[in-house]
XYZ file of C-alpha atoms in Angstrom:
653
model
C -0.021 31.103 -29.034
C -2.873 28.793 -29.768
C -4.604 31.557 -31.805
C -1.808 31.507 -34.452
C -2.173 29.167 -37.480
C 0.643 26.739 -38.763
C 1.586 26.353 -42.163
C 0.171 23.191 -43.617
C 3.601 21.743 -44.418
C 6.141 21.884 -41.347
C 9.259 23.690 -42.375
C 11.284 21.972 -39.703
C 11.561 18.160 -38.528
C 12.338 16.783 -35.189
C 15.621 15.265 -34.490
C 15.956 11.670 -35.841
C 17.394 8.419 -34.583
C 18.347 5.274 -36.721
C 15.665 2.632 -36.894
C 16.861 -0.117 -39.339
C 19.221 -1.903 -36.895
C 16.533 -2.379 -34.411
C 13.956 -3.109 -36.809
C 16.048 -5.878 -38.527
C 17.080 -7.334 -35.247
C 13.403 -7.988 -34.716
C 12.974 -9.550 -37.963
C 16.104 -11.710 -37.832
C 16.677 -14.624 -38.403
C 13.716 -16.296 -40.234
C 11.506 -13.743 -42.051
C 13.665 -11.128 -43.648
C 17.476 -10.686 -43.872
C 19.331 -7.596 -44.529
C 20.655 -7.246 -48.219
C 24.227 -7.649 -48.126
C 26.722 -6.796 -50.982
C 28.450 -9.819 -52.299
C 32.019 -10.273 -51.387
C 34.454 -8.441 -53.588
C 36.562 -11.515 -54.264
C 33.745 -13.471 -55.606
C 32.081 -12.304 -58.844
C 28.172 -11.883 -58.541
C 26.165 -14.709 -59.834
C 24.097 -14.176 -62.836
C 20.448 -13.706 -61.972
C 18.314 -16.630 -63.117
C 14.953 -16.125 -64.437
C 12.889 -15.445 -61.243
C 9.463 -14.847 -62.947
C 7.004 -16.961 -61.077
C 4.651 -19.356 -62.839
C 0.987 -18.591 -62.614
C -1.152 -20.805 -60.702
C -3.861 -22.737 -62.250
C -7.334 -21.939 -60.700
C -7.460 -25.406 -59.397
C -4.046 -25.144 -57.630
C -4.968 -21.714 -56.123
C -8.261 -23.115 -54.799
C -6.504 -25.979 -53.375
C -4.113 -23.749 -51.599
C -6.797 -21.559 -50.305
C -8.640 -24.427 -49.004
C -5.306 -25.764 -47.312
C -4.963 -22.246 -45.838
C -8.451 -22.322 -44.454
C -8.334 -25.760 -43.009
C -4.780 -25.001 -41.420
C -6.334 -21.874 -39.745
C -9.345 -23.777 -38.474
C -7.122 -26.624 -36.895
C -4.537 -23.885 -35.734
C -1.871 -25.483 -37.779
C 0.079 -22.412 -37.858
C 3.095 -23.648 -39.915
C 1.140 -25.311 -42.551
C -1.093 -22.089 -42.928
C 2.046 -19.976 -43.318
C 3.202 -22.236 -45.967
C 0.246 -22.222 -47.947
C 0.198 -18.239 -47.761
C 3.883 -18.137 -49.056
C 3.143 -20.552 -51.962
C 0.274 -18.355 -53.003
C 2.361 -15.137 -52.599
C 5.480 -16.559 -54.346
C 3.281 -17.027 -57.359
C 2.089 -13.521 -57.248
C -1.439 -14.839 -56.167
C -3.434 -13.541 -53.148
C -5.833 -15.328 -50.841
C -9.260 -13.722 -50.564
C -9.683 -10.865 -48.390
C -11.369 -12.932 -45.619
C -8.451 -15.483 -45.476
C -5.698 -13.050 -45.691
C -7.087 -11.157 -42.531
C -7.778 -14.392 -40.734
C -4.255 -15.473 -41.269
C -2.811 -12.219 -39.862
C -5.188 -12.012 -36.963
C -4.238 -15.541 -36.170
C -0.480 -14.758 -36.347
C -0.851 -11.702 -34.338
C -2.669 -13.555 -31.445
C -0.007 -16.352 -31.072
C 1.978 -14.443 -28.555
C 5.422 -15.453 -29.681
C 7.873 -13.340 -31.658
C 8.347 -15.796 -34.420
C 4.587 -15.570 -35.691
C 4.603 -11.808 -34.746
C 7.483 -11.402 -37.314
C 5.113 -13.376 -39.972
C 2.180 -11.270 -39.178
C 4.344 -8.130 -39.687
C 5.837 -9.442 -42.876
C 2.341 -10.379 -44.245
C 1.061 -6.786 -43.543
C 3.845 -5.143 -45.129
C 3.718 -7.330 -48.154
C 0.052 -6.644 -48.771
C 0.494 -2.841 -48.126
C 2.669 -2.810 -50.972
C 1.268 -5.280 -53.372
C -2.484 -5.294 -52.651
C -3.540 -2.929 -49.641
C -7.149 -3.310 -50.565
C -7.192 -6.780 -48.933
C -6.275 -5.389 -45.443
C -8.975 -4.360 -43.044
C -8.355 -1.688 -40.389
C -9.185 -3.975 -37.447
C -6.477 -6.543 -38.684
C -3.886 -3.974 -38.824
C -5.035 -2.566 -35.351
C -4.714 -6.166 -33.804
C -1.213 -6.200 -34.980
C -0.443 -3.008 -33.429
C -1.782 -4.165 -30.126
C 0.117 -7.417 -30.244
C 3.490 -5.447 -30.980
C 2.609 -3.381 -27.727
C 2.123 -6.455 -25.770
C 5.479 -7.786 -27.060
C 7.207 -4.569 -26.469
C 8.318 -4.375 -30.171
C 8.412 -0.596 -30.738
C 10.749 -0.611 -33.789
C 8.656 -2.776 -35.908
C 5.662 -0.684 -34.897
C 7.112 2.545 -35.959
C 8.300 0.752 -39.141
C 4.650 -0.315 -39.912
C 3.632 3.434 -39.561
C 6.287 4.336 -41.968
C 5.209 1.619 -44.547
C 1.510 2.898 -43.905
C 2.503 6.396 -45.261
C 4.893 5.275 -47.737
C 2.014 3.131 -49.406
C -0.694 5.749 -48.470
C -2.509 3.314 -46.421
C -4.369 5.895 -44.198
C -5.922 4.357 -41.188
C -7.797 6.524 -38.469
C -5.353 7.713 -35.910
C -7.188 6.376 -32.935
C -6.796 2.702 -34.212
C -3.052 2.905 -33.727
C -1.875 6.435 -32.419
C -2.298 5.582 -28.716
C -0.480 2.530 -29.112
C 2.481 4.215 -30.256
C 2.083 6.862 -27.391
C 2.246 4.089 -24.881
C 5.163 2.312 -26.539
C 7.288 5.459 -27.039
C 6.818 6.392 -23.365
C 7.675 2.822 -22.375
C 10.845 2.588 -24.624
C 11.939 6.171 -24.576
C 11.460 6.371 -28.442
C 10.865 10.061 -28.271
C 12.534 11.004 -31.657
C 10.758 8.247 -33.454
C 7.199 9.316 -31.992
C 7.933 12.924 -32.945
C 8.675 12.034 -36.425
C 5.419 9.990 -36.738
C 3.603 12.860 -35.131
C 5.003 15.473 -37.457
C 4.061 13.131 -40.599
C 0.472 12.364 -39.289
C -0.286 16.060 -38.868
C 1.194 16.882 -42.362
C -1.049 14.103 -43.912
C -4.166 15.105 -41.893
C -3.824 18.638 -43.282
C -2.500 18.010 -46.828
C -4.862 15.174 -47.626
C -7.582 16.953 -45.630
C -8.182 13.661 -43.658
C -9.932 14.580 -40.441
C -9.737 10.703 -39.338
C -5.917 11.075 -39.332
C -5.818 14.001 -37.019
C -3.864 13.198 -33.802
C -5.829 13.259 -30.624
C -5.118 15.237 -27.472
C -3.248 12.217 -26.028
C -0.819 12.211 -28.860
C -0.542 16.006 -28.948
C 0.353 16.064 -25.234
C 2.852 13.151 -25.815
C 4.568 15.224 -28.438
C 4.547 18.406 -26.167
C 5.875 16.339 -23.310
C 8.747 15.142 -25.410
C 9.587 18.715 -26.590
C 9.292 20.301 -23.118
C 10.756 17.586 -20.820
C 13.175 15.597 -22.963
C 14.423 18.011 -25.792
C 13.735 21.100 -23.712
C 13.215 22.941 -26.902
C 10.968 26.150 -26.745
C 10.620 26.277 -30.713
C 9.797 22.639 -30.987
C 7.177 22.891 -28.205
C 5.668 26.139 -29.548
C 5.468 24.305 -33.087
C 3.534 21.433 -31.514
C 1.035 24.064 -29.910
C 0.578 25.862 -33.347
C 0.016 22.500 -34.852
C -2.876 21.822 -32.064
C -4.354 25.085 -32.913
C -4.483 24.318 -36.583
C -5.962 20.784 -36.034
C -8.636 22.159 -33.531
C -7.180 20.202 -30.706
C -8.183 21.765 -27.392
C -5.345 21.672 -24.671
C -5.910 20.521 -21.212
C -4.125 21.036 -17.955
C -1.264 18.645 -18.768
C -0.568 20.691 -21.952
C -0.228 23.973 -19.899
C 1.724 21.878 -17.255
C 4.303 20.684 -19.798
C 4.895 24.267 -21.222
C 4.915 25.807 -17.621
C 7.750 23.432 -16.903
C 9.809 24.393 -19.899
C 9.229 28.090 -19.421
C 10.180 27.935 -15.793
C 13.240 25.931 -16.842
C 14.087 28.647 -19.297
C 13.210 31.489 -17.054
C 10.653 32.845 -19.476
C 8.425 34.723 -16.757
C 6.548 36.705 -19.551
C 5.455 33.333 -21.144
C 4.492 32.082 -17.902
C 2.256 35.094 -17.396
C 0.637 34.560 -20.825
C 0.137 30.892 -20.027
C -1.834 31.666 -16.886
C -3.888 34.032 -18.879
C -4.731 31.628 -21.598
C -5.622 28.778 -18.854
C -8.167 31.354 -17.567
C -9.457 31.923 -21.045
C -9.972 28.218 -21.592
C -11.895 28.155 -18.299
C -9.127 26.050 -16.191
C -9.899 26.871 -12.772
C -7.843 24.335 -10.923
C -4.066 25.121 -11.619
C -2.436 22.240 -9.498
C -0.818 20.429 -12.455
C 0.438 23.643 -14.022
C 1.868 24.967 -10.605
C 3.484 21.569 -9.862
C 5.098 21.671 -13.240
C 6.402 25.377 -12.458
C 7.837 24.117 -9.333
C 9.739 21.177 -11.008
C 11.067 23.617 -13.867
C 12.328 26.194 -11.239
C 14.095 23.403 -9.251
C 15.795 22.107 -12.103
C 16.920 25.433 -13.219
C 18.179 26.231 -9.659
C 15.722 29.120 -9.214
C 14.611 28.111 -5.752
C 13.466 31.721 -4.854
C 10.961 31.458 -7.878
C 9.636 28.184 -6.179
C 8.989 29.976 -2.997
C 7.459 33.053 -4.711
C 5.272 30.541 -6.767
C 3.789 28.636 -3.884
C 3.286 31.804 -1.597
C 1.730 33.804 -4.552
C -0.804 31.080 -4.815
C -1.536 30.985 -1.281
C -2.178 34.789 -1.324
C -5.013 33.880 -3.849
C -7.522 31.215 -2.912
C -4.833 28.655 -2.099
C -6.968 25.961 -3.407
C -4.136 24.511 -5.588
C -1.380 24.326 -2.963
C -2.068 20.761 -2.120
C 0.731 19.446 -4.239
C 1.345 15.870 -4.992
C 3.778 14.034 -2.822
C 6.184 13.873 -5.993
C 6.108 17.421 -6.251
C 7.201 18.150 -2.616
C 9.857 15.458 -2.991
C 11.178 17.315 -5.984
C 11.068 20.808 -4.138
C 12.837 19.153 -1.079
C 15.555 17.515 -3.037
C 16.276 20.799 -4.912
C 16.545 22.877 -1.765
C 18.590 20.308 0.308
C 21.118 19.760 -2.565
C 21.696 23.486 -2.756
C 22.346 23.564 1.013
C 19.136 25.704 1.499
C 17.467 24.134 4.644
C 16.898 27.480 6.174
C 15.050 28.574 3.128
C 12.770 25.567 3.548
C 12.119 26.668 6.970
C 11.288 30.203 5.989
C 9.047 28.884 3.402
C 6.974 26.985 5.955
C 6.829 29.846 8.205
C 5.575 32.271 5.416
C 3.133 29.548 4.207
C 1.769 29.119 7.790
C 1.053 32.801 8.059
C -1.104 32.513 4.866
C -2.826 29.199 5.431
C -6.154 29.334 6.995
C -6.668 28.141 10.650
C -9.005 25.388 9.104
C -6.366 23.792 6.846
C -6.407 20.119 6.751
C -2.981 18.959 8.199
C -2.028 16.660 5.330
C -2.660 19.547 2.876
C -0.381 22.175 4.562
C 2.904 23.106 2.902
C 4.737 22.311 6.201
C 3.276 18.776 6.206
C 4.158 18.329 2.469
C 7.850 19.430 2.866
C 8.497 17.419 6.102
C 6.829 14.362 4.694
C 8.974 14.682 1.660
C 12.093 15.001 3.912
C 11.082 11.806 5.623
C 10.149 10.005 2.530
C 13.680 10.769 0.954
C 15.390 9.560 4.114
C 16.350 13.191 5.218
C 14.752 12.977 8.761
C 17.854 14.582 10.033
C 16.992 17.665 7.730
C 13.418 17.440 8.894
C 14.690 18.039 12.634
C 16.993 20.836 11.249
C 13.925 22.556 9.936
C 12.208 22.257 12.985
C 15.146 23.710 14.996
C 15.374 26.575 12.486
C 11.779 27.512 13.123
C 12.281 27.240 16.853
C 15.210 29.612 16.738
C 13.391 31.956 14.705
C 10.740 31.932 17.433
C 7.813 31.271 15.064
C 4.939 28.943 15.962
C 4.925 25.417 14.450
C 2.034 23.952 13.163
C 0.844 20.287 13.548
C 1.606 19.664 9.786
C 5.491 20.016 10.671
C 5.286 17.718 13.719
C 3.134 14.869 12.439
C 5.430 13.431 9.602
C 8.267 13.459 12.141
C 6.135 11.647 14.748
C 5.032 9.129 12.207
C 8.791 8.422 11.283
C 9.603 7.941 14.858
C 6.735 5.548 15.300
C 7.816 3.554 12.092
C 11.483 3.453 13.364
C 10.332 2.725 17.028
C 12.330 5.866 18.312
C 9.565 6.030 21.023
C 11.499 8.012 23.534
C 12.117 10.769 21.178
C 8.407 10.684 19.984
C 7.233 11.058 23.552
C 9.579 14.120 24.092
C 8.161 15.550 21.008
C 4.485 15.052 21.986
C 5.372 16.743 25.466
C 6.696 19.920 23.325
C 3.523 19.709 21.043
C 1.235 19.631 23.992
C 3.172 22.437 25.815
C 2.751 24.542 22.677
C -1.044 24.342 22.885
C -1.458 21.923 20.005
C -3.408 18.806 20.310
C -2.867 15.768 18.329
C -5.610 13.455 17.477
C -6.364 10.026 19.027
C -4.981 8.298 15.934
C -1.397 9.584 16.225
C -1.417 8.619 19.933
C -2.638 5.219 19.393
C 0.162 4.642 16.646
C 2.892 5.929 19.117
C 1.655 3.989 22.193
C 1.530 0.665 20.070
C 5.005 1.427 18.865
C 6.137 2.097 22.402
C 4.512 -1.168 23.601
C 6.062 -3.237 20.819
C 9.511 -1.989 21.485
C 8.729 -2.502 25.431
C 9.335 1.362 26.181
C 6.602 1.069 28.850
C 7.297 4.503 30.342
C 6.870 6.186 27.038
C 3.559 4.434 26.691
C 2.388 5.642 30.103
C 3.652 9.178 29.568
C 1.682 9.291 26.141
C -1.461 7.811 27.659
C -1.318 10.535 30.540
C -0.916 13.144 27.788
C -3.960 11.839 26.064
C -5.923 12.021 29.292
C -4.782 15.703 30.096
C -5.534 16.624 26.612
C -9.178 15.384 26.940
C -9.027 13.113 24.209
C -12.516 11.423 24.399
C -11.661 7.939 23.270
C -8.923 6.311 25.341
C -10.100 2.751 25.243
C -7.917 1.627 22.231
C -4.762 2.826 23.652
C -5.674 1.459 27.133
C -6.288 -1.955 25.681
C -3.057 -1.822 23.722
C -0.904 -1.260 26.988
C -2.770 -3.639 29.017
C -2.539 -6.369 26.346
C 1.191 -5.513 25.861
C 2.010 -5.865 29.535
C 0.084 -8.969 29.841
C 2.001 -10.713 26.946
C 5.240 -9.243 28.398
C 4.441 -10.719 31.966
C 4.547 -7.290 33.679
C 1.879 -7.588 36.445
C 3.157 -4.974 38.634
C 3.029 -2.187 35.757
C -0.328 -3.611 35.167
C -1.472 -3.133 38.520
C 0.095 0.458 38.840
C -1.235 1.415 35.359
C -4.963 0.279 36.377
C -4.817 1.950 39.640
C -3.997 5.084 37.937
C -6.800 5.078 35.216
C -9.522 3.055 37.147
C -11.683 6.104 38.138
C -11.408 7.735 34.423
C -14.961 7.452 33.026
C -13.513 7.164 29.653
C -11.716 3.799 30.286
C -13.890 0.915 30.718
C -12.389 -1.327 33.416
C -13.860 -4.807 34.060
C -13.242 -7.750 36.463
C -11.316 -9.417 33.729
C -8.698 -6.696 33.857
C -8.087 -7.307 37.611
C -8.262 -11.181 36.807
C -5.409 -10.630 34.269
C -3.084 -9.013 36.963
C -4.035 -11.656 39.350
C -3.258 -14.376 37.203
C 0.152 -12.953 35.974
C 1.050 -12.543 39.672
C 0.156 -16.103 40.653
C 1.883 -17.515 37.414
C 5.199 -15.657 38.558
C 4.804 -17.055 41.986
C 4.018 -13.422 43.491
C 1.234 -14.548 45.666
C 1.144 -11.741 48.203
C 0.796 -9.219 45.271
C -1.820 -11.249 43.797
C -3.632 -11.210 47.127
C -3.131 -7.451 47.447
C -4.568 -6.956 44.017
C -7.717 -8.985 45.209
C -8.150 -6.715 48.108
C -7.889 -3.562 46.053
C -10.279 -5.098 43.444
C -12.952 -5.770 46.111
C -12.204 -2.252 47.751
C -13.097 -0.587 44.397
C -16.150 -2.761 44.289
C -15.214 -5.005 41.407
C -16.634 -8.503 41.904
C -14.292 -11.415 42.032
C -15.608 -14.277 39.848
C -14.579 -18.002 39.301
C -11.524 -17.102 37.172
C -10.379 -14.894 39.989
C -10.265 -17.584 42.485
C -9.237 -20.260 39.837
C -5.945 -18.449 39.647
C -5.406 -17.822 43.228
C -6.033 -21.515 43.913
C -3.660 -22.726 41.197
C -0.995 -20.173 42.646
C -1.394 -21.385 46.169
C -1.327 -24.927 45.246
C 1.623 -24.648 43.092
C 3.316 -23.221 45.984
C 2.037 -25.879 48.391
C 0.250 -23.268 50.458
C -2.788 -25.272 50.980
C -3.784 -23.346 54.247
C -4.276 -20.219 52.071
C -6.578 -22.161 49.875
C -8.546 -23.040 52.845
C -8.945 -19.319 53.843
C -9.912 -18.736 50.282
C -12.709 -21.314 50.548
C -13.959 -19.731 53.648
C -14.350 -16.522 51.754
C -15.865 -18.127 48.766
C -18.549 -20.203 50.663
C -19.924 -17.173 51.962
C -20.638 -15.697 48.563
C -22.074 -19.029 47.057
C -25.762 -19.537 46.666
C -27.992 -22.047 45.007
C -30.353 -19.660 43.272
C -27.694 -17.407 41.916
C -29.004 -14.260 43.688
C -25.599 -13.842 45.522
C -22.172 -13.253 44.034
C -21.777 -16.242 41.826
C -22.373 -20.081 41.708
C -19.999 -22.730 41.928
C -19.078 -24.365 38.659
C -17.147 -27.577 38.016
C -13.739 -26.177 37.511
C -13.839 -24.160 40.695
C -15.129 -27.287 42.739
C -12.327 -29.458 41.089
C -9.577 -26.946 41.795
C -10.741 -26.559 45.442
C -11.189 -30.285 46.197
C -7.934 -31.103 44.839
C -5.948 -28.515 46.572
C -7.599 -29.218 49.944
C -7.358 -33.012 49.596
C -3.759 -32.594 49.053
C -3.635 -30.127 52.052
C -5.489 -32.553 54.241
C -8.247 -30.320 55.054
C -10.994 -32.936 54.900
C -13.633 -30.960 56.789
C -13.596 -28.185 54.039
C -13.397 -30.981 51.422
C -16.688 -32.504 52.615
C -18.292 -29.030 52.711
C -17.488 -28.636 49.048
C -18.715 -32.088 48.435
C -22.084 -31.271 50.016
C -22.263 -28.110 48.141
C -21.465 -29.914 44.787
C -24.237 -32.509 45.614
C -26.728 -29.798 46.154
C -25.832 -27.929 43.109
C -25.631 -31.271 41.182
C -22.021 -30.741 39.971
C -20.299 -34.011 38.774
C -17.258 -34.803 40.824
C -14.693 -37.359 39.539
C -13.886 -39.149 42.758
C -11.003 -41.128 41.344
C -8.951 -38.010 41.040
C -9.228 -37.031 44.738
C -8.710 -40.657 45.641
C -5.463 -40.824 43.846
C -4.484 -37.322 45.473
C -5.167 -38.864 48.825
C -3.052 -42.045 48.047
C 0.036 -39.876 46.951
C -0.006 -37.497 50.097
C -1.699 -39.102 52.974
C -1.236 -42.906 52.319
C 0.248 -43.489 55.928
C -2.505 -41.269 57.556
C -4.147 -43.434 60.355
C -7.685 -42.700 61.770
C -6.543 -43.918 65.080
C -3.914 -41.307 65.507
C -6.594 -38.682 64.624
C -9.022 -40.024 67.120
C -6.504 -39.242 69.971
C -5.818 -35.636 68.687
C -8.656 -34.311 67.129
C -12.210 -35.953 66.995
C -13.600 -33.579 64.263
C -10.715 -34.140 61.873
C -11.179 -37.834 62.392
C -14.767 -37.733 61.498
C -14.023 -35.615 58.372
C -11.458 -37.937 57.264
C -13.738 -41.045 57.611
C -16.416 -39.230 55.762
C -13.874 -38.515 53.002
C -12.744 -42.102 52.882
C -16.317 -43.392 52.838
C -17.248 -40.879 50.036
C -14.106 -41.543 48.004
C -14.428 -45.312 48.425
C -11.268 -45.891 50.632
C -12.711 -47.470 53.505
C -11.549 -50.886 52.525
């Protein structure tokens, strides 16, 4: 096809569309007006003498000076008046001034001045084209593109051809391609393409030759819009005569058209030509074949095309998401869900075990179902494959799992993960993490726990991320009992890093909820597993007991702590200000002054500042009526501790 030559003058023109209305609607109301026939009831006026008077040299020089000055000061209206005064007298500004004016008008970014620029260029093309520079006209085309003024752009090209003002195609052709695609001006572009090719060949003007971008645009219009084999092949022949080498897109457009028309012999010819041109990657070509077959309803040919490629090297089967969406939509609209399942089954047989999940046919089809909102159809495909007794690859499962995750259908996702695991397949840590995160967000804790257990059983090496997700979620939602149970389950797993802070989080949550016995039980479990309590552990317990007014429990806690406290830090931990303050305040309120003075002594030894006023106030609020004389009769030791506290706190008076 590319080997045949084309007559220099095309015998057939592409279909046309009217241009004048859209062009003149652009030019209205202030630049040009449509010529109208005078009303029949009114006789036409006799034309007056319209021969313009020639300008004197001085007058012309003055107008040019005014034009230049106006451009320098960006006085657009005054510049335009000067230009019109010159042209109305059949005079022209200098080449430099004319191009400066048009460039200025094109750059103003408003429709009114763009009309002026267009009118100026058309006028000069017709009257004195030698004044126009290519760069000036190129700027005008770009301004029209930015203004989305397609009709004037095509009209300007028509004016260029009419006045034989031939500019290199590269200066304006790509602009027209872009505008035609944006505005759907396919027929107008095809006419320009046709005429450009004729001029390039007839006039032997190499610089007018359309480039590959323009040729592919024309081919795309013929194949995808007009769906005309004869027009498409005529573009191909033109490319051959012009010496424009096709690319993958060129073959892709033709492949779409031939698949649409059922021209299998021509498709085979295209594949041979692609090899001849050295194109190894046929992904674009195959994607277009699939689209063409789907549009024609030849779904069997779609399956044959994909499987035939997999039987080869399979390197081109990684179709785009768009292609799989076209494929899936076509099959579903034809009620062929079973055929999609069959296609995945056959593709899995041909795909190598090392295939990347995201590049498998199954993944592409199921992902397209999900993305198109056909999650139920994706389930149907899965069910069909199960009924047929065929193994299901991860590529089929993963898109459904991700859809469940997005919709927070975590219970269903967890059930599917169990099925996947039982079939011997293994998900990666990223999918587990995403599902666990979704489960915690929807407070489906049982699903999160089940997924984490499955991760452990699947020997996933990195569990820390999902562990932290679960612990954080339970903390934020105030579920310490679940935190304790979960931590107890995973604490001995070497892949999970458990620290004192994890136990502290549980103890703090229990204390905050008033579940002090559970907090105490957690402390015992923590110590049993050889996790050392720290200051924060005891602070949570002290505050919990104090809130519940269980001051004796605070006393028992102090007896445990004082055995671990050291001055040199060689033992468990040092007392800090927060812990001393919490103990003192609670024990003062509880009336355990012997323990209070023990803490005071420790704080003095460790040089920890203590605010006596705070404890003096606590004493006055709780023990204002407590008399030393009464204590002397009952307990001498308590009396001595009370006196010592009052002396220390400054309450003796």
